[in-house]
Amino acid sequence: MTRTSIDKPYIESRIKDVEYLVMKDGRTTICTITMVNTYTVNGFSACVDPRNFDSALGRKYSYEDAFNKLWPLEGYLLAERLKGNGVFQE
């Protein structure tokens, strides 16, 4: 059966690895999501005052930022596949 939509579990199944880096400023977290095809997407989060830095929140928000960037990419790939399978006609 041909997939005709993208959902969160599908995108999650395409993730190979997730890495986090906290910058020297002590307030910025970078999340790098590596997909199974080795493509990477980065997400960022930062607080204004380093005294308010929370590692768990930095990871959460930077992951969400990176993950949200995957939706249009996966949508584009799906449209390409559907067009190639003759599902979409011009």
Short mmCIF file of C-alpha atoms in Angstrom, two decimals:
data_model
loop_
_atom_site.label_atom_id
_atom_site.label_comp_id
_atom_site.label_asym_id
_atom_site.label_seq_id
_atom_site.Cartn_x
_atom_site.Cartn_y
_atom_site.Cartn_z
CA MET A 1 0.00 0.00 0.00
CA THR A 2 1.28 3.46 -0.91
CA ARG A 3 1.66 5.92 1.96
CA THR A 4 -0.38 9.04 1.22
CA SER A 5 0.25 11.01 4.41
CA ILE A 6 2.96 11.78 6.92
CA ASP A 7 2.45 11.45 10.66
CA LYS A 8 4.63 11.83 13.74
CA PRO A 9 5.27 8.08 14.23
CA TYR A 10 6.42 7.79 10.61
CA ILE A 11 8.90 10.65 10.98
CA GLU A 12 10.11 9.19 14.28
CA SER A 13 10.70 5.86 12.53
CA ARG A 14 13.00 7.61 10.04
CA ILE A 15 15.27 9.06 12.76
CA LYS A 16 18.60 7.28 13.16
CA ASP A 17 20.23 9.38 15.88
CA VAL A 18 19.74 12.47 18.04
CA GLU A 19 22.63 14.48 19.51
CA TYR A 20 22.68 17.51 21.77
CA LEU A 21 25.31 20.19 22.31
CA VAL A 22 25.21 22.92 24.93
CA MET A 23 27.19 25.93 23.76
CA LYS A 24 29.86 27.62 25.89
CA ASP A 25 27.47 30.50 26.54
CA GLY A 26 25.67 28.17 28.97
CA ARG A 27 22.24 29.03 27.63
CA THR A 28 22.02 27.64 24.07
CA THR A 29 21.25 24.03 23.18
CA ILE A 30 21.62 22.61 19.68
CA CYS A 31 19.89 19.38 18.69
CA THR A 32 21.04 17.48 15.62
CA ILE A 33 18.66 14.85 14.26
CA THR A 34 20.25 12.42 11.83
CA MET A 35 17.84 10.63 9.53
CA VAL A 36 18.29 7.05 8.28
CA ASN A 37 19.48 8.46 4.94
CA THR A 38 22.20 10.41 6.87
CA TYR A 39 20.58 13.84 6.24
CA THR A 40 20.81 16.06 9.33
CA VAL A 41 18.55 18.78 10.67
CA ASN A 42 19.44 21.15 13.53
CA GLY A 43 17.20 22.74 16.10
CA PHE A 44 18.01 25.42 18.64
CA SER A 45 16.81 26.69 21.99
CA ALA A 46 18.19 29.34 24.30
CA CYS A 47 17.28 31.20 27.43
CA VAL A 48 18.11 34.86 27.96
CA ASP A 49 19.86 34.45 31.31
CA PRO A 50 22.24 31.50 31.80
CA ARG A 51 21.08 31.31 35.43
CA ASN A 52 17.71 30.15 34.07
CA PHE A 53 19.24 27.38 31.94
CA ASP A 54 17.54 24.00 32.34
CA SER A 55 19.22 21.18 30.43
CA ALA A 56 16.03 19.11 30.09
CA LEU A 57 14.09 22.07 28.71
CA GLY A 58 16.95 22.97 26.37
CA ARG A 59 16.91 19.44 24.97
CA LYS A 60 13.11 19.39 24.72
CA TYR A 61 12.78 22.68 22.87
CA SER A 62 15.77 22.18 20.58
CA TYR A 63 14.45 18.72 19.63
CA GLU A 64 11.00 20.15 18.91
CA ASP A 65 12.58 22.86 16.75
CA ALA A 66 14.56 20.29 14.74
CA PHE A 67 11.64 17.87 14.49
CA ASN A 68 9.32 20.60 13.20
CA LYS A 69 11.76 21.22 10.35
CA LEU A 70 11.30 17.61 9.23
CA TRP A 71 7.60 17.96 8.37
CA PRO A 72 8.04 19.97 5.14
CA LEU A 73 11.00 17.82 4.10
CA GLU A 74 9.09 14.57 4.55
CA GLY A 75 6.05 16.13 2.84
CA TYR A 76 8.17 17.03 -0.16
CA LEU A 77 9.58 13.49 -0.34
CA LEU A 78 6.07 12.04 -0.14
CA ALA A 79 4.85 14.29 -2.96
CA GLU A 80 7.80 13.20 -5.10
CA ARG A 81 7.03 9.52 -4.44
CA LEU A 82 3.33 9.93 -5.14
CA LYS A 83 4.03 11.81 -8.36
CA GLY A 84 6.45 9.09 -9.43
CA ASN A 85 3.82 6.40 -8.68
CA GLY A 86 1.23 8.20 -10.77
CA VAL A 87 -0.94 9.12 -7.77
CA PHE A 88 -0.66 12.84 -8.60
CA GLN A 89 -1.43 13.92 -12.13
CA GLU A 90 -0.74 17.31 -13.68
#
